[in-house]
Coordinates of C-alpha atoms and ligand atoms in Angstrom, one line a residue:
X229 CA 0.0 0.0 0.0
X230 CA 1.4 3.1 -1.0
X231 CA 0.4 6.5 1.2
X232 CA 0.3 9.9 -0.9
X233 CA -0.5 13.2 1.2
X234 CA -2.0 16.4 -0.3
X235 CA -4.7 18.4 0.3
X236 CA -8.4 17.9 0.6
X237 CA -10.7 20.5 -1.2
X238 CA -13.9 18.5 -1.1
X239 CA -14.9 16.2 1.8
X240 CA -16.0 12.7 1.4
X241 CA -13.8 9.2 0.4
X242 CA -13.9 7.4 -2.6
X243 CA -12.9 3.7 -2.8
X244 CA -12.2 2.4 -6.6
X245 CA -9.8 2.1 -9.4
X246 CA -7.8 5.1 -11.1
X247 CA -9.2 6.5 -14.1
X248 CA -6.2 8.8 -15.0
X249 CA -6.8 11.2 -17.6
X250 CA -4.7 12.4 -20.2
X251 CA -4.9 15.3 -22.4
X252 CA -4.5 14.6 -26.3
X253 CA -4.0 17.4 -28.8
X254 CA -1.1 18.9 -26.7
X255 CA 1.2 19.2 -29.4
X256 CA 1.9 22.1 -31.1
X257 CA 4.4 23.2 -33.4
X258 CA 5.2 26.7 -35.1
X259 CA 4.1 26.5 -38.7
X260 CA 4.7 29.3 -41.1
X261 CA 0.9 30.4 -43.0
X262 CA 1.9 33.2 -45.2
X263 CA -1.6 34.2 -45.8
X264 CA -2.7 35.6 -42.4
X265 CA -5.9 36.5 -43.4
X266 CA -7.2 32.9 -44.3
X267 CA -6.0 32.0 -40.3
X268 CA -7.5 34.9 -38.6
X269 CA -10.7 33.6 -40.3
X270 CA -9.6 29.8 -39.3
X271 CA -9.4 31.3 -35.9
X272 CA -12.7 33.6 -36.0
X273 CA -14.5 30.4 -37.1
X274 CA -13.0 28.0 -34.5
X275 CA -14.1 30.9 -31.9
X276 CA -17.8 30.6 -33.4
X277 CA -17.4 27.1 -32.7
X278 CA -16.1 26.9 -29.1
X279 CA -18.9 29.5 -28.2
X280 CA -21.4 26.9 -29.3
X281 CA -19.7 24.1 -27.4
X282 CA -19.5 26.3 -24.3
X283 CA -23.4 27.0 -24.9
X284 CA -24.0 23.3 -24.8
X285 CA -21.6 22.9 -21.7
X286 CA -23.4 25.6 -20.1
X287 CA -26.9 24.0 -20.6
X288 CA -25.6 20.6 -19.8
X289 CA -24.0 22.4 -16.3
X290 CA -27.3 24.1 -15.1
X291 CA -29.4 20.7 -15.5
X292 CA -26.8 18.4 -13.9
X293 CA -25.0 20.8 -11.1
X294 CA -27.0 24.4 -11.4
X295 CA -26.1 27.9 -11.9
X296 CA -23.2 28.4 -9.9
X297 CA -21.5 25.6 -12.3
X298 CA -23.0 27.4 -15.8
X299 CA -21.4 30.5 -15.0
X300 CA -17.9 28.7 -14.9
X301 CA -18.6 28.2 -18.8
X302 CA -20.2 31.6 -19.4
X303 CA -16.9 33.1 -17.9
X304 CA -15.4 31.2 -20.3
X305 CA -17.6 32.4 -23.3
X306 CA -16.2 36.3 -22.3
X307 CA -12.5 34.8 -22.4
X308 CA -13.7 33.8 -25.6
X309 CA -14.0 37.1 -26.8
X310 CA -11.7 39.2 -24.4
X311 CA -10.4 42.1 -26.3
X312 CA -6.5 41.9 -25.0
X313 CA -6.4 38.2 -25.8
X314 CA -8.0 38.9 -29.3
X315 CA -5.4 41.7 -30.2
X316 CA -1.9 39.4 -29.0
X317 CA -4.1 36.5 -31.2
X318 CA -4.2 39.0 -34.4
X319 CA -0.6 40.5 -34.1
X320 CA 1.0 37.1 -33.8
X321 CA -1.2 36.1 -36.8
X322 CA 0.1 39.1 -38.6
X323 CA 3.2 39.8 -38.4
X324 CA 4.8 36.0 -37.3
X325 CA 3.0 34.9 -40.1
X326 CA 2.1 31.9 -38.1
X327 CA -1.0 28.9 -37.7
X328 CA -3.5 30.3 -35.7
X329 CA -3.3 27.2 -33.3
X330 CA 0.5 28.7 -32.7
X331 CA -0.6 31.8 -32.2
X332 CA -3.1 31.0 -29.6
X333 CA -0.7 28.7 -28.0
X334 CA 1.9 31.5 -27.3
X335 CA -1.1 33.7 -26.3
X336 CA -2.2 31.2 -23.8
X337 CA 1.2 30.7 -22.7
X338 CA 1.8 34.7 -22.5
X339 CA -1.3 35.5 -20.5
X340 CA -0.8 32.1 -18.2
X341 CA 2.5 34.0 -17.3
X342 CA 0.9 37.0 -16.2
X343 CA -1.8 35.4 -13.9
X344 CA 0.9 33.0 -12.5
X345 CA 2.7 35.9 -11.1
X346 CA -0.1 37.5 -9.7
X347 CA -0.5 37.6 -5.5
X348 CA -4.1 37.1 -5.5
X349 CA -4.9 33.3 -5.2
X350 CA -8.0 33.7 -7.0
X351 CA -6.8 35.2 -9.8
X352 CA -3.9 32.0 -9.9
X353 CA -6.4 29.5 -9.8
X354 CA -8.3 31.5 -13.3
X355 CA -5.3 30.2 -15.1
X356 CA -7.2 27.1 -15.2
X357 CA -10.0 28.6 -17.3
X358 CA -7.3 30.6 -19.7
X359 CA -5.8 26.7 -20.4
X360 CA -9.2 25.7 -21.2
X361 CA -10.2 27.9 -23.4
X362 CA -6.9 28.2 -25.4
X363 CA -6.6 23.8 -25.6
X364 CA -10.3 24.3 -26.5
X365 CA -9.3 26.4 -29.6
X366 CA -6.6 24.7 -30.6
X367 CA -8.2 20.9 -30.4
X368 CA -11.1 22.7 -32.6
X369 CA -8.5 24.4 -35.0
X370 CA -6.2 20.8 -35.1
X371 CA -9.6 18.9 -35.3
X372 CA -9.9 16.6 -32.9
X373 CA -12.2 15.9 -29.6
X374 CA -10.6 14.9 -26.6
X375 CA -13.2 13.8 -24.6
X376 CA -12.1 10.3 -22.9
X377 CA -14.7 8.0 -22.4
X378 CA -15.1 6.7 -18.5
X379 CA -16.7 3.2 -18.6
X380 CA -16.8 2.0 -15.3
X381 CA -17.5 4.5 -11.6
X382 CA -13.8 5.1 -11.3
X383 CA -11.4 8.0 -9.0
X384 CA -10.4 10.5 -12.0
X385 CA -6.7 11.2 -11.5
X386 CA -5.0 13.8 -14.0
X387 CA -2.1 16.3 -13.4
X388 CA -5.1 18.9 -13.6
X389 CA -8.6 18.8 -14.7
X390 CA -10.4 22.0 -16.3
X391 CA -14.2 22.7 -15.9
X392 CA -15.0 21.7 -19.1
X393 CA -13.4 18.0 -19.0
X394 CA -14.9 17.8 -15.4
X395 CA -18.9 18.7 -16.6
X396 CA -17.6 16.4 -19.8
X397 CA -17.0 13.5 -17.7
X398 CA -20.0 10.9 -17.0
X399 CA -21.5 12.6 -13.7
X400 CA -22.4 9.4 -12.4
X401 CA -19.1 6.9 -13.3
X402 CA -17.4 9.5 -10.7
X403 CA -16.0 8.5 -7.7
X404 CA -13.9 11.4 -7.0
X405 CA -11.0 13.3 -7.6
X406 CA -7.4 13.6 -7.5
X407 CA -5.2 16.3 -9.0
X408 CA -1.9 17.6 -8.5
X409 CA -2.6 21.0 -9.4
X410 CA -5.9 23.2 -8.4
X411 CA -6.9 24.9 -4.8
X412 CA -10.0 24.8 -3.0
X413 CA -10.5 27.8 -5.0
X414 CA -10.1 26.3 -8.4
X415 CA -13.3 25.3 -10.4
X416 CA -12.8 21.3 -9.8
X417 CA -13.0 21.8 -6.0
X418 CA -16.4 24.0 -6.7
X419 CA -17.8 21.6 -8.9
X420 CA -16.8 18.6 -6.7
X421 CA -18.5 19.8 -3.8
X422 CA -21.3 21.0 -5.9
X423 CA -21.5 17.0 -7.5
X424 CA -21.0 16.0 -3.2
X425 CA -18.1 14.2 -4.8
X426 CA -14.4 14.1 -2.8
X427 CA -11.3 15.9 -4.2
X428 CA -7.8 16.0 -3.1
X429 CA -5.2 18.3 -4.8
X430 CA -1.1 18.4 -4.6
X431 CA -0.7 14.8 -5.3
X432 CA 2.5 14.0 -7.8
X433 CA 0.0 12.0 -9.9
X434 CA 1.6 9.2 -12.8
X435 CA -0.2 8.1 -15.4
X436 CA 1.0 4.8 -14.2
X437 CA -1.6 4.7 -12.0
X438 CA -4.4 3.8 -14.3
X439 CA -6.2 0.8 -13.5
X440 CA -5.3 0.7 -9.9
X441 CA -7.4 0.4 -6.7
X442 CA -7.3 3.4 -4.5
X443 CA -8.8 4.8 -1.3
X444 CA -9.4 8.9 -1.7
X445 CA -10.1 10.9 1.4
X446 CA -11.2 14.6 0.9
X447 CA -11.0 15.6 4.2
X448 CA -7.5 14.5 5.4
X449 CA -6.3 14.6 2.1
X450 CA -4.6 11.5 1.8
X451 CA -5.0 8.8 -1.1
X452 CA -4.0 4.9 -0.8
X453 CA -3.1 3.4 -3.9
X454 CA -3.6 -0.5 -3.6
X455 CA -4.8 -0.3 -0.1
X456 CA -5.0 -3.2 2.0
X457 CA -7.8 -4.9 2.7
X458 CA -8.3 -3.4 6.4
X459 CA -8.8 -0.1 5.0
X460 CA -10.8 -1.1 2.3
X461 CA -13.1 -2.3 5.1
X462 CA -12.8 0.9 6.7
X463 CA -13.3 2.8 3.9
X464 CA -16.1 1.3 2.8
X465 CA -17.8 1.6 6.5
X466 CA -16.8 5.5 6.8
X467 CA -18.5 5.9 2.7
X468 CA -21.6 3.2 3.8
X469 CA -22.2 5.9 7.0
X470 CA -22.2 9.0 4.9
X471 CA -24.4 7.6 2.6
X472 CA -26.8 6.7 4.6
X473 CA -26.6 10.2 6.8
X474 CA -27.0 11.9 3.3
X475 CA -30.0 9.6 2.1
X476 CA -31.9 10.3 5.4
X477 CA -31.5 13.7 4.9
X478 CA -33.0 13.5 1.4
X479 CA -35.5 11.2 2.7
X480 CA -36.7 14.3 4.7
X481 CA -37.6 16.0 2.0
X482 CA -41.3 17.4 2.0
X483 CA -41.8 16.7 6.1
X484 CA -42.3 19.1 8.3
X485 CA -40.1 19.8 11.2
X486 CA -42.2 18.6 13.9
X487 CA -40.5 17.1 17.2
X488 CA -41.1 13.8 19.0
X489 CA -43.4 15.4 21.0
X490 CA -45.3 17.2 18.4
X491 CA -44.2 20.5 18.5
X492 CA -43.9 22.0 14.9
X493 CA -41.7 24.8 13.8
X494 CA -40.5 26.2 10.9
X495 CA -37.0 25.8 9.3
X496 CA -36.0 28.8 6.3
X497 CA -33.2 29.7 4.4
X498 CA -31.0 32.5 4.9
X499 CA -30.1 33.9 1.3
X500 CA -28.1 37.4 -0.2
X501 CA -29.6 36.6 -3.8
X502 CA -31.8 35.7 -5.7
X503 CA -29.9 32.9 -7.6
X504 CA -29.7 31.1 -4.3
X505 CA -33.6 30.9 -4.1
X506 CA -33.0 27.9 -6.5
X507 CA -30.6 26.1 -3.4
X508 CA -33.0 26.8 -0.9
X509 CA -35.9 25.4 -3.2
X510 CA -33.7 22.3 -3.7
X511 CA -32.9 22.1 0.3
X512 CA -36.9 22.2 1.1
X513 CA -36.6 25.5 3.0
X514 CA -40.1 26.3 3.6
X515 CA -39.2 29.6 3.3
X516 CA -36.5 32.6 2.9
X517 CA -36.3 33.5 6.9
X518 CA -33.1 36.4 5.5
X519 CA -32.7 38.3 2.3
X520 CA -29.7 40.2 3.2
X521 CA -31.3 42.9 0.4
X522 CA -27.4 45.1 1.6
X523 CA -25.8 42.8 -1.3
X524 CA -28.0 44.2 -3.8
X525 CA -26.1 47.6 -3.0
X526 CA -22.9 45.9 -2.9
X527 CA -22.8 44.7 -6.3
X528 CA -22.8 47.4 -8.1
X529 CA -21.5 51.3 -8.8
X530 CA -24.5 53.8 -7.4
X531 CA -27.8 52.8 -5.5
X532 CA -29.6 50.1 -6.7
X533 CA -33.0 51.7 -8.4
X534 CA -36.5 51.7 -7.2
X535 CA -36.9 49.2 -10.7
X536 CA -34.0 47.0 -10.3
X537 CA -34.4 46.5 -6.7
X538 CA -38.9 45.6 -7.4
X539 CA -37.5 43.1 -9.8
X540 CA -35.2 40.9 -7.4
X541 CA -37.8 40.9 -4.8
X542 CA -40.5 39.9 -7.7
X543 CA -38.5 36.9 -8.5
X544 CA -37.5 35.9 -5.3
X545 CA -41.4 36.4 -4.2
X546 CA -42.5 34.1 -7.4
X547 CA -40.1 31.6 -6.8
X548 CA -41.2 30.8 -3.8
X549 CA -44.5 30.2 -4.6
X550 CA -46.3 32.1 -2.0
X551 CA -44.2 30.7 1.1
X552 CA -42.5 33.4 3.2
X553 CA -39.8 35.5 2.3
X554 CA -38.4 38.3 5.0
X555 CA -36.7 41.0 3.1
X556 CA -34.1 42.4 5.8
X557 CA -33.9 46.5 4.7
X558 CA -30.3 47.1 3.7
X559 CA -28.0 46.5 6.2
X560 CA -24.9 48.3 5.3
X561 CA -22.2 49.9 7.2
X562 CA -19.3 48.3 9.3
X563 CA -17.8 45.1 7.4
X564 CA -20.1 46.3 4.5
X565 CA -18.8 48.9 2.6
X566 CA -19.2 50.3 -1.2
X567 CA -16.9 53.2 -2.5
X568 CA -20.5 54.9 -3.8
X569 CA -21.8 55.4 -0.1
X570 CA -18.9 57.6 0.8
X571 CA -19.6 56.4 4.8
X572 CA -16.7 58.1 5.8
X573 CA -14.0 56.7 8.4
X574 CA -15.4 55.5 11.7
X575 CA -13.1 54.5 14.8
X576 CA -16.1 51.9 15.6
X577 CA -17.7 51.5 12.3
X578 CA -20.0 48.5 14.3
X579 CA -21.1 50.5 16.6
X580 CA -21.3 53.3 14.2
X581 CA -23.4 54.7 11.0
X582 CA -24.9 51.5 9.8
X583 CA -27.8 49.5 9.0
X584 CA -30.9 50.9 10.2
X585 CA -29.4 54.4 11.3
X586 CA -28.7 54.7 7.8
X587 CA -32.0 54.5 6.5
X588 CA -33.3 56.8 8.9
X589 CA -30.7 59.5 8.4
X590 CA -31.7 59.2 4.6
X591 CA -34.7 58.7 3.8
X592 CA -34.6 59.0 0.1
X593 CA -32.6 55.7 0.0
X594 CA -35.1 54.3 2.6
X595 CA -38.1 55.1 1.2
X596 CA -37.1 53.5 -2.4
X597 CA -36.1 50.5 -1.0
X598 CA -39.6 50.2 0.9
X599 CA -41.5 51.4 -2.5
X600 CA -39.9 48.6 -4.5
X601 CA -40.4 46.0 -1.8
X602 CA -44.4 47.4 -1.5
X603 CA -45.0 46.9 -5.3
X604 CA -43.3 43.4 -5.5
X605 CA -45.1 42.6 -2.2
X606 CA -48.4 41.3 -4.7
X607 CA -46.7 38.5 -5.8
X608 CA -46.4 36.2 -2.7
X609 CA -45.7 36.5 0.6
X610 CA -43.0 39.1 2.0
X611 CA -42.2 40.3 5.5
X612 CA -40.1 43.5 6.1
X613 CA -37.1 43.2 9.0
X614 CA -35.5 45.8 10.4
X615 CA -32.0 45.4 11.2
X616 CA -29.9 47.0 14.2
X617 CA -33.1 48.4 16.2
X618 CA -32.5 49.6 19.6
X619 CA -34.9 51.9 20.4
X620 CA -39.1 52.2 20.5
X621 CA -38.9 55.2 18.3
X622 CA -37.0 53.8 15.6
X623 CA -39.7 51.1 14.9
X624 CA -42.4 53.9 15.3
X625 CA -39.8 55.9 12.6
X626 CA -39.5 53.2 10.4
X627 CA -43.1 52.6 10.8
X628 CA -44.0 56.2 9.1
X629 CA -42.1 55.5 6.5
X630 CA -44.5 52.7 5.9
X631 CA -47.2 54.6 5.8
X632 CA -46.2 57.5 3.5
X633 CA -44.7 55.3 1.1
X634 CA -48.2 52.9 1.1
X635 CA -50.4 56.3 0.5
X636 CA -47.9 57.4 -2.1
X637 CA -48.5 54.3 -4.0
X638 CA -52.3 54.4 -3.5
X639 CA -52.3 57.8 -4.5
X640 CA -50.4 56.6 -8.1
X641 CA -52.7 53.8 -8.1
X642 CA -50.2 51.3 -7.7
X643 CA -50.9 47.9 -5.6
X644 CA -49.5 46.5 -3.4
X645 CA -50.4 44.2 -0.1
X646 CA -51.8 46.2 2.9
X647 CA -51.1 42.8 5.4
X648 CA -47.1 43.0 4.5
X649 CA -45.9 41.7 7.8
X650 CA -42.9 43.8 10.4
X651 CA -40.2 42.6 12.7
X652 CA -36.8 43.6 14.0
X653 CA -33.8 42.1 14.1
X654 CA -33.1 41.6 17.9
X655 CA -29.4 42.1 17.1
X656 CA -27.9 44.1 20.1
X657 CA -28.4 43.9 23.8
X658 CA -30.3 47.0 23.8
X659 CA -33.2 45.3 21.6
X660 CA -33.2 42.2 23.6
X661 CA -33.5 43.7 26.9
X662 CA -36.5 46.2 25.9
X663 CA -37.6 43.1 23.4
X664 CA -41.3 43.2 26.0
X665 CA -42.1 47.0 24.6
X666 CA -40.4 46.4 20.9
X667 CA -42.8 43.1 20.7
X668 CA -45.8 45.6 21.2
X669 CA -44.8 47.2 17.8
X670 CA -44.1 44.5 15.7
X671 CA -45.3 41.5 13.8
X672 CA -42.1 39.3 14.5
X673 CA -38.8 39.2 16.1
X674 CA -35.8 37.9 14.1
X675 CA -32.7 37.1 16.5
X676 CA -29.3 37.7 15.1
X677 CA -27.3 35.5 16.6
X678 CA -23.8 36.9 14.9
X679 CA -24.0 40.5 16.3
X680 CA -25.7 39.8 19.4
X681 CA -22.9 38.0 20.1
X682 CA -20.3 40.5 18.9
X683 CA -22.1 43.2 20.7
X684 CA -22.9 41.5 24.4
X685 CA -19.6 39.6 24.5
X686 CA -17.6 42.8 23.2
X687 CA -15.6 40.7 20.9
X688 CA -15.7 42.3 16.9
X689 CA -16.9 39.5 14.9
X690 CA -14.2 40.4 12.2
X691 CA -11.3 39.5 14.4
X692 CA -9.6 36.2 13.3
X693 CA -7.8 36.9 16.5
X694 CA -10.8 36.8 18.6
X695 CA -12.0 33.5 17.2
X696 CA -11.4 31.3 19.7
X697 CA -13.2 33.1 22.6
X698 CA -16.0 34.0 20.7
X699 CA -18.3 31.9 22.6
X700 CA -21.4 31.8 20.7
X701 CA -22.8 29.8 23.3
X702 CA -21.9 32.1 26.5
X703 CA -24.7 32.3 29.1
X704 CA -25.3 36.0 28.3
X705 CA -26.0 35.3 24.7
X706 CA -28.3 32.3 25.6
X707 CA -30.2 34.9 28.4
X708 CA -30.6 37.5 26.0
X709 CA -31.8 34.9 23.2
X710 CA -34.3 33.1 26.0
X711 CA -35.8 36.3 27.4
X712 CA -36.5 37.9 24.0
X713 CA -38.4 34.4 22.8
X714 CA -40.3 34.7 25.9
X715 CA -41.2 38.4 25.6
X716 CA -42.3 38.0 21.8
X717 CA -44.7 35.3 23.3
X718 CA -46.1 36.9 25.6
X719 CA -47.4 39.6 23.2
X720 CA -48.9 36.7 20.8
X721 CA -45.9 37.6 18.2
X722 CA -43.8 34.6 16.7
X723 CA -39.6 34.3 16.9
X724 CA -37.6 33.3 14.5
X725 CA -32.9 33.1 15.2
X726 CA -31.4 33.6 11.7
X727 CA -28.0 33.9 13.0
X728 CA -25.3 31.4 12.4
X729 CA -26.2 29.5 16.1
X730 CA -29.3 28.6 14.4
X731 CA -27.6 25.9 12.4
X732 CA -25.5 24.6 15.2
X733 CA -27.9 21.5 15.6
X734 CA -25.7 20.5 19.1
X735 CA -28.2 23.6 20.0
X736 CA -31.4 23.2 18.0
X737 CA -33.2 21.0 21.0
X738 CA -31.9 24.3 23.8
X739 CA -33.7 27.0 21.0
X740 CA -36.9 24.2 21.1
X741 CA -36.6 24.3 25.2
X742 CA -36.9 28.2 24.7
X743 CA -39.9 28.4 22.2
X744 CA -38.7 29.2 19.1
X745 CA -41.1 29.3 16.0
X746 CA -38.4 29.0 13.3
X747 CA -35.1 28.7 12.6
X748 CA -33.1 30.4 9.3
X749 CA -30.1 29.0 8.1
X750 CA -28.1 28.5 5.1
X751 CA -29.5 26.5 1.7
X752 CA -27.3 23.3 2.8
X753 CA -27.9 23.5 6.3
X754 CA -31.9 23.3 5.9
X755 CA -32.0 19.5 6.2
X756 CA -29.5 18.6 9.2
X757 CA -31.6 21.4 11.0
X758 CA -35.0 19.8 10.2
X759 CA -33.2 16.3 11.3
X760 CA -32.3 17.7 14.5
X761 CA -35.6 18.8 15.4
X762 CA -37.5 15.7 14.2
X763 CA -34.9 14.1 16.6
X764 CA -35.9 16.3 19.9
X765 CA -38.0 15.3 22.7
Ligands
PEP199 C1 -26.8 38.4 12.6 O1 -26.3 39.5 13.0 O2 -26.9 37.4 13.3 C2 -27.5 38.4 11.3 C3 -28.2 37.4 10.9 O3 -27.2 39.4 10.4 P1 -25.8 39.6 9.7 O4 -25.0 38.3 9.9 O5 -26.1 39.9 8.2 O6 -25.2 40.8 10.4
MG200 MG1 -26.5 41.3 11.9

């Protein structure tokens, strides 16, 4: 048995033989074309023809592994026709008086140079695309497919594997992966975790290898080529466990999240788009529990307007089909910053000009963000939430906002719903403490977990430094978190946590003990949650 450690970019372990994968159509020599304008049209028409493959790629990405995975290939499709990369193409062309496969090889290998040196880890790991589009160009322009076939569910080793040969692959003859370059940055590790496959990277893989049993772990990182038949065992026991923990999890689909004892609550998605609506659909989220509407404003150059914004909450509204989706106003500020808001600098920026103090300071940006939520609000079911409240009069504030913007729209004949539900974000001490006289303003609490913790534990949420005493389940956090529950109740108004601690499941029977009516959490989180209830007493 042979031991190999790298790194592990995709959890899980995969027990089978090698597939390794080679590249054909690598070659590529320097041929003189004297007629350069017969190879800038080879090389126009081979561009026309990797668009369409990409197209096809693209398509086959969104039905197999979704939208996250399509926009690998439509990043690719803009390489495709990046201007700089166009111009080195032409001028080799031109005055080398060379193929046009040469000339996007030396291109390739130019612009590979450039991202290789780069700091920014990101950037490196986009080198990966640049290879695949210039070998996608040059296989077209040599003409030949390179597509190997995988007969049997195998462990795909190569030296590096590029988005399109992963989607290419047969999805369900994977095991796994195993590649010497790529980062839990680079596209394979997306995609693997996307297909829940395992992938290691920084393995000195050999083509020798093909054929050969192998063990892969994606979380330790290690593989086993011919592994003995006591790990084999173990292997198998560790893949048989996760299988079946993953198939329960599916099998929960469609039930509600109702304990032993029959208490039922309700278990949402936390989302900042409105392409994740399609995860949290996927993950049964009975509903969104936290559009963070701020990354709407972080996205672009200037204030999202009144139209863009009524669009996203539209579609997020339709897609859900009527089930409830709390829009959280913009919480900007602090760790959220865009050059166009010009906050200015802030000693505390926390405990500064953020968030809801914003949208009371300026109205104008306010008041269109409630408008475009208002009109969109006739296509399902929306909730406002006010973040960072810790006072009576800002709900009462916020409140006549409400109103003026409602009659304005009445007044230009433009409906909307009149029942739109309100709740704050119990987010700071301040809110949880006076939570009894906030509950008799409001339709719902929503307890954020993240900065009520920052805030009553005095430890910035930012600070990697911090991490380890940032003790999300301190008794003062728990108080705060127990007496707000209990104050919402007692005015007859429901509670929701959306925080991170809401998907710590080693907590999910202590919320039930305190009442909670739902719990928000992220897309992939939606099912251990609803597990972890159905488990409690
Ligand atoms: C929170 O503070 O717990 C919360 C959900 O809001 P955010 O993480 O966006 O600050
Ligand atoms: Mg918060």
């Amino acid at each position: 048995m042979n031991e190999l450690q790298g790194k592990g970019i995709a959890p899980g372990i995969a027990v089978g033989r090698i597939f390794y994968y080679k590249k054909s159509g690598r070659q590529i020599r320097r041929t003189y074309r004297e007629d350069s304008e017969t190879e800038w049209k080879r090389f126009e028409e081979a561009r026309e023809k990797a668009e369409m493959q990409l197209l096809a790629l693209k398509e086959k990405a969104v039905k197999e592994t979704g939208e996250e995975a399509a926009a690998i290939f439509e990043a690719h499709q803009m390489l495709l026709r990046d201007d700089e990369l166009e111009a080195f193409i032409r001028d080799i062309i031109v005055t080398a008086k060379v193929s046009a496969e040469y000339a996007v090889f030396v291109a390739g290998e130019h612009f590979s140079e450039m991202l290789a040196g780069l700091e920014d880890a990101y950037l490196q790991a986009r080198n990966a695309d640049l290879q695949d589009v210039v070998w996608r160009l040059i296989r077209i322009l040599n003409g030949v497919e390179d597509v190997q076939e995988l007969t049997e569910p195998s462990i795909i080793v190569a030296e590096d594997l590029t988005p399109s040969e992963t989607i290419q692959l047969e999805k369900s003859l994977i095991l796994g992966f195993v590649t010497r370059q790529g980062s839990a940055n680079s596209h394979t590790a997306i995609l693997a975790r996307q297909l829940s496959l395992p992938a290691v990277c920084g393995i000195e893989t050999d083509p020798s290898w093909n054929g050969k049993p192998a063990v892969a772990d994606g979380s330790s990182g290690r593989i086993f080529l011919d592994p003995d038949d006591a790990l084999l065992e173990r292997s198998r026991e560790q893949q048989r466990e996760e299988e079946a923990h993953r198939e329960r999890l599916q099998r929960l689909k469609g039930r509600p999240a109702v304990t032993k004892d029959g208490r039922q609550i309700a278990v949402y998605a936390n989302i900042g788009s409105v392409e994740e609506v399609r995860n949290a659909r996927e993950n049964d989220a009975e509903g969104i529990g936290l559009f963070r509407s701020e990354f709407l404003y972080l996205e672009g150059k200037d204030f999202p307007s009144e139209e863009k914004q009524y669009a996203v909450y539209k579609a997020v509204l339709q897609a859900m089909e009527d089930r409830l989706v709390v829009i959280r106003t913009l919480d900007l500020g602090a760790d959220k910053q865009a050059d166009y808001l010009d906050l200015g600098h802030e000693e505390n920026p926390a405990m500064g000009y953020r968030a809801i103090r914003i949208c009371l300071d300026r109205p104008e940006i306010f008041r269109t963000q409630l408008r475009a939520i208002y009109r969109a609000s006739v296509y399902g079911r929306a909730a406002i939430l006010f973040p960072m409240i810790i006072s009576v009069e800002e709900v009462l504030q916020c409140r006549r906002h409400i109103a003026e913007v409602k009659a304005e729209l009445k007044q230009e004949g433009i409906p909307y719903k009149d029942d739109v539900q309100i709740g704050v974000m119990i987010e700071t001490p301040a809110a949880a403490l006076i939570s009894e006289m906030l509950a008799k303003e409001v339709d719902f609490f929503s307890i954020g977990t993240n900065d009520l913790a920052q805030y009553t534990l005095a430890i910035d949420r930012q600070n990697a430094r911090m991490e380890a005493q940032t003790d999300m389940h301190h008794p003062a956090v728990q108080e705060l978190i127990q007496r707000t529950i209990a104050n919402g109740h007692k005015a007859g108004i429901r509670v929701e946590i959306c925080g991170e601690l809401a998907a710590d499941t080693s907590f999910t029977k202590t919320f039930l003990d305190y009442g909670v009516d739902a719990l928000s959490v992220s897309p992939p989180f939606v099912l251990s949650v609803k597990d972890a209830v159905l488990q409690a007493e």
